Coordinates of C-alpha atoms in Angstrom, one line a residue:
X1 CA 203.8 79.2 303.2
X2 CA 202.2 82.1 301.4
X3 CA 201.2 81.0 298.1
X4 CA 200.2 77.1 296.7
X5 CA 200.2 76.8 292.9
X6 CA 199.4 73.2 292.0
X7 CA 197.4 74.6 288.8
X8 CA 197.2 72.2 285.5
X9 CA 198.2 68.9 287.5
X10 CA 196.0 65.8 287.4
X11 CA 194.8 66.2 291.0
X12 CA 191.5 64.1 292.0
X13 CA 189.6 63.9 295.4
X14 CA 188.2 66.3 297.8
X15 CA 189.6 69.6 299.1
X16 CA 191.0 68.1 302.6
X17 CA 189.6 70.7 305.3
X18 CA 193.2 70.8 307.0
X19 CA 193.6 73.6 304.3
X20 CA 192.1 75.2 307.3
X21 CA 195.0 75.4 308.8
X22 CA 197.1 77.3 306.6
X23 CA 196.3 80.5 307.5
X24 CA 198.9 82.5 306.6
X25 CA 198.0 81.7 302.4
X26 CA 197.5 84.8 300.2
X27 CA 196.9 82.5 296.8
X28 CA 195.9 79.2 296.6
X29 CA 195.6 77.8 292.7
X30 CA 194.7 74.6 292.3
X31 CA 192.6 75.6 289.0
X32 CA 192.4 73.1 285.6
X33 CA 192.4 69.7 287.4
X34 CA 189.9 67.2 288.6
X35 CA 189.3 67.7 292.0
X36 CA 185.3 66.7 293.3
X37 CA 183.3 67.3 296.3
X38 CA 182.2 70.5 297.8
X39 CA 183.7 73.4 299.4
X40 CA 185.1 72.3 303.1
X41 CA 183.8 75.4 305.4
X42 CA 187.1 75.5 306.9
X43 CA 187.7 77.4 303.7
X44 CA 186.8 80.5 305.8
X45 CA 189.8 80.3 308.3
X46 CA 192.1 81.4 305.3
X47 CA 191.5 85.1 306.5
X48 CA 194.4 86.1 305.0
X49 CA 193.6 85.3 301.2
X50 CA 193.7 87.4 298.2
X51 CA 193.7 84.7 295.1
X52 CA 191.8 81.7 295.5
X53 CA 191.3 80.1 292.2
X54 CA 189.6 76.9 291.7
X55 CA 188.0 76.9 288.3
X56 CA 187.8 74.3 285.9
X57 CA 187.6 71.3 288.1
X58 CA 184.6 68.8 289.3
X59 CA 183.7 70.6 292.2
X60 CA 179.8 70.5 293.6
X61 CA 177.4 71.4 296.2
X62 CA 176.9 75.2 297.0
X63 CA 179.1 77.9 298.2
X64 CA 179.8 77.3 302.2
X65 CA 178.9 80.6 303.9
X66 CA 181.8 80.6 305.7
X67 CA 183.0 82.3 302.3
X68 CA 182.2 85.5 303.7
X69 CA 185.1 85.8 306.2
X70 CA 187.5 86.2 303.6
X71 CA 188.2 89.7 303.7
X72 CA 190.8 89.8 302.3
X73 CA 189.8 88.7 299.2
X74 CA 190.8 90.3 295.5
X75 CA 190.1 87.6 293.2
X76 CA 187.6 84.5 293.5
X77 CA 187.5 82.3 290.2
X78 CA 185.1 79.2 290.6
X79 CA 184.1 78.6 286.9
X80 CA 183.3 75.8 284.8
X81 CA 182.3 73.7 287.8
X82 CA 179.0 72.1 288.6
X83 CA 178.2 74.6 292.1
X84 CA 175.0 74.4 292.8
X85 CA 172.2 75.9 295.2
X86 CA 171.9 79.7 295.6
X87 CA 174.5 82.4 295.7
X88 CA 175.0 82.9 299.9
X89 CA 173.9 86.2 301.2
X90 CA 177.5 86.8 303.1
X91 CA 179.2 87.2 299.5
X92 CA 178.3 90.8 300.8
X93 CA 180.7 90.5 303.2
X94 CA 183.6 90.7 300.6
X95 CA 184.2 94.4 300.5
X96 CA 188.0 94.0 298.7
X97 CA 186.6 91.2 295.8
X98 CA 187.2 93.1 292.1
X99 CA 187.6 90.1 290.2
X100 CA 184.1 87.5 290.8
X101 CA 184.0 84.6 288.3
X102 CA 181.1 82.0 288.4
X103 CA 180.3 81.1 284.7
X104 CA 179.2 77.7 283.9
X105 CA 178.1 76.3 287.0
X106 CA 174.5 75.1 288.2
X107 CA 173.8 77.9 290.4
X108 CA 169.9 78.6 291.0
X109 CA 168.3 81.2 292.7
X110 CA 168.1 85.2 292.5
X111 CA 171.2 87.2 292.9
X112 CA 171.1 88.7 296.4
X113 CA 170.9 92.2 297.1
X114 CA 174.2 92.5 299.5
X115 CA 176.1 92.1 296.2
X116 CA 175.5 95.9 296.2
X117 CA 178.1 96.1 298.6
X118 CA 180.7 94.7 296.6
X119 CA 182.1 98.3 296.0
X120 CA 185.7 97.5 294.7
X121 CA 184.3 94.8 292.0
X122 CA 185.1 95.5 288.4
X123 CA 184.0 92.2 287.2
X124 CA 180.9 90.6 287.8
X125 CA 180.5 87.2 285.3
X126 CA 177.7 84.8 286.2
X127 CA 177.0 84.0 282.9
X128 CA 175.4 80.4 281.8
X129 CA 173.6 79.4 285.4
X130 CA 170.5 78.9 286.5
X131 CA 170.0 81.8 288.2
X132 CA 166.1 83.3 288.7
X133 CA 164.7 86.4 289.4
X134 CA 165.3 89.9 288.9
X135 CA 168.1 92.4 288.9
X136 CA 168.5 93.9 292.5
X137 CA 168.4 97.9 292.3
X138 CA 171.2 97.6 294.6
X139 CA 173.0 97.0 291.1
X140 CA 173.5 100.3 290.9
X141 CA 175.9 100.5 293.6
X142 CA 178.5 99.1 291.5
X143 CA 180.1 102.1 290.4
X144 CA 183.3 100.3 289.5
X145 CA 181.9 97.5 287.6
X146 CA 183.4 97.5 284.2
X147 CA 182.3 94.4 283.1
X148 CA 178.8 92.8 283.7
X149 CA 177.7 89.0 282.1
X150 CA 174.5 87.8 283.1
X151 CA 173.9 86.2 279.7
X152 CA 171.9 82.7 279.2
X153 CA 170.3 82.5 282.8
X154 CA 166.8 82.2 283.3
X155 CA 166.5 86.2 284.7
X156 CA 163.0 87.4 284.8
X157 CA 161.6 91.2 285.5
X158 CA 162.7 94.9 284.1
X159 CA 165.9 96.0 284.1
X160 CA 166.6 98.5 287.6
X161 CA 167.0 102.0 286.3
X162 CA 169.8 101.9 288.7
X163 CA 171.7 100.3 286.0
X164 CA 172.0 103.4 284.9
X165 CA 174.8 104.4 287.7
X166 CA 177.2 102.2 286.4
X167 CA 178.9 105.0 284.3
X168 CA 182.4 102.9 284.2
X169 CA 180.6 99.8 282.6
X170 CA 182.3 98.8 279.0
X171 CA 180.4 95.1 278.7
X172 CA 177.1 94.6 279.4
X173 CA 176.1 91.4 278.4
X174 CA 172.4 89.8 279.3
X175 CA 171.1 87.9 276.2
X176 CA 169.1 84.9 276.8
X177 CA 167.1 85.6 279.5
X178 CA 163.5 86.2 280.2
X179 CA 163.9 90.3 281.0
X180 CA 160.5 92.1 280.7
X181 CA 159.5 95.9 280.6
X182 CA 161.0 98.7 278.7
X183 CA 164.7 99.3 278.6
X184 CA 165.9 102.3 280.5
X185 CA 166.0 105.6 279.0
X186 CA 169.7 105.4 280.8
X187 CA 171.5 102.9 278.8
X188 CA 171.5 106.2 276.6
X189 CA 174.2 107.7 278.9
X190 CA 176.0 104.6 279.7
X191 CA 176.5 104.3 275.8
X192 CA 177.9 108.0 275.7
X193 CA 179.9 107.5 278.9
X194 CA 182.1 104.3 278.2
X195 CA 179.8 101.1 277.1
X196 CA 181.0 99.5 274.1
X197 CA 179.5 96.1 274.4
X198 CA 175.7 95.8 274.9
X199 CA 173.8 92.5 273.9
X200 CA 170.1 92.3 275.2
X201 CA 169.3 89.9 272.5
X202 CA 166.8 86.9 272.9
X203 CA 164.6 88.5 275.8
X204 CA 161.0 89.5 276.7
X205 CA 161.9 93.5 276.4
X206 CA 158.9 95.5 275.1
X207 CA 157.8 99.1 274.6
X208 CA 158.8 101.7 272.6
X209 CA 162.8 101.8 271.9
X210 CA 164.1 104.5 273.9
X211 CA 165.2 108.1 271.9
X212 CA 167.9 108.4 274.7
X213 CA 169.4 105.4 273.3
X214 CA 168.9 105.6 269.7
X215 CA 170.3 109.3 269.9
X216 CA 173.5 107.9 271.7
X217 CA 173.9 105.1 268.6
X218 CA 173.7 107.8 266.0
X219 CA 176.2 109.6 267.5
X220 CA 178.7 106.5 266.7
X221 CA 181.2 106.1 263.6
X222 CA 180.1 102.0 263.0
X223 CA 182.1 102.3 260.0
X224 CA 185.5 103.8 261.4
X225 CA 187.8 100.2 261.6
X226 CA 189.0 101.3 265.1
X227 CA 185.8 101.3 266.4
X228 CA 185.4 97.9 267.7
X229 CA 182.0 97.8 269.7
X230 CA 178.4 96.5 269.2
X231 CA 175.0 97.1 270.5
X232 CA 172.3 94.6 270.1
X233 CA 169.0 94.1 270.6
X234 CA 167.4 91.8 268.7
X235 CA 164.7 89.2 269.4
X236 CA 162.4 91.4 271.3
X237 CA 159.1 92.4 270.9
X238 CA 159.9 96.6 271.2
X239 CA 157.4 98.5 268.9
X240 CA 157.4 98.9 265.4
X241 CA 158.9 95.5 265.4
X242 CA 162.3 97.0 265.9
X243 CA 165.2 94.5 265.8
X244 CA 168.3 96.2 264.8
X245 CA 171.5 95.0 265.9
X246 CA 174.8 97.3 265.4
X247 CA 178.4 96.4 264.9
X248 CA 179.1 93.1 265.1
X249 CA 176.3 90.7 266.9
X250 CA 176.7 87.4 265.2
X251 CA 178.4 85.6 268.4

């Protein structure tokens, strides 16, 4: 057997750790039921996995290290869940993951810097967590990330110049937080390369607003109907009280 979809069933109990044994899975979805307990660490023996979805259901406790042997991995989707404890360092280890999905779980703790060698990842969403600290310059290694939500965490620090790497990034999204400093003179360029969503709303930045990024926002048509983006920045304390929000940014 390659492939279990038992997806949107009324399934309740534990993951069983014979699922161990079936090592010759590439997609196991039992997402959308009501499954509890943790993570078995036998997880890791499915070395041949690609798709391993397992969002919406009860599960808790924190994500078994043995997560890290699956190599093979393309797409991990463990949202709205209750996972708790700290994101494990062998997430590293998951050089083929493009698709990571976390949102709405309990996790706590700071994001660790081997997520830098998540080369192949396009979408990064960790958004409402607990998670602590600040951004890891190896953030910038992520030069395929198209899609970055860190929103409504409990982040703290500046914001990596680094970030400024990520030239394929469309949606940046990291309102509600506790992000300090200035912003990085190069959001400017990420706005002129390919970002079209950019909320930094409800944080701690400070500073002067940076020319490179009001320079890139005046070079935009927020009038033209096709133009569906937004940049906003609101609820700060940048100088001159600045607050203005463009496009849409009532979500």
């Amino acid at each position: 057997m390659t492939s279990l979809y038992l997806n949107n069933n009324s399934l309740t109990g534990t993951l069983p750790t014979e699922i161990g044994s079936l090592r010759s899975l590439t997609l196991l979805d039992l997402s959308e039921n009501s499954l509890t307990g943790s993570l078995p660490t036998e997880i890791g023996s499915l070395q041949s996995l690609d798709y391993l979805d397992l969002r919406g259901n009860f599960l808790t406790g924190s994500l078994p290290t043995e997560i890290g042997s699956l190599h093979s991995l393309t797409y991990l989707f463990l949202n709205y869940n209750d996972l708790t404890g700290c994101l494990p360092t062998e997430i590293g280890s998951l050089h083929s993951l493009t698709y990571l999905y976390l949102l709405e779980n309990s996790l706590t703790g700071s994001l660790p810097t081997e997520i830098g060698s998540l080369h192949s990842l396009t979408y990064l969403i960790l958004d409402e967590n607990s998670l602590t600290g600040s951004l890891p310059t190896e953030i910038g290694s992520l030069r395929s990330l198209a899609h970055l939500w860190l929103f409504s965490n409990s982040l703290t620090g500046s914001l990596p110049t680094e970030i400024g790497s990520l030239r394929n990034l469309v949606y940046l999204d990291l309102k509600r937080n506790s992000l300090t400093g200035s912003l990085p003179t190069e959001i400017g360029d990420l706005i002129l390369a390919n970002l079209k969503i950019l909320d930094m709303r409800s944080n701690k930045f400070s500073g002067v607003f940076p020319e490179s990024i009001s320079n890139a926002l005046q070079l935009i048509n927020f009038d033209d109907p096709w133009y569906d983006a937004s940049f906003c920045f609101s609820g700060n304390n940048f100088t001159a009280n600045f607050s203005k929000d463009f496009g849409y940014c009532d979500y």
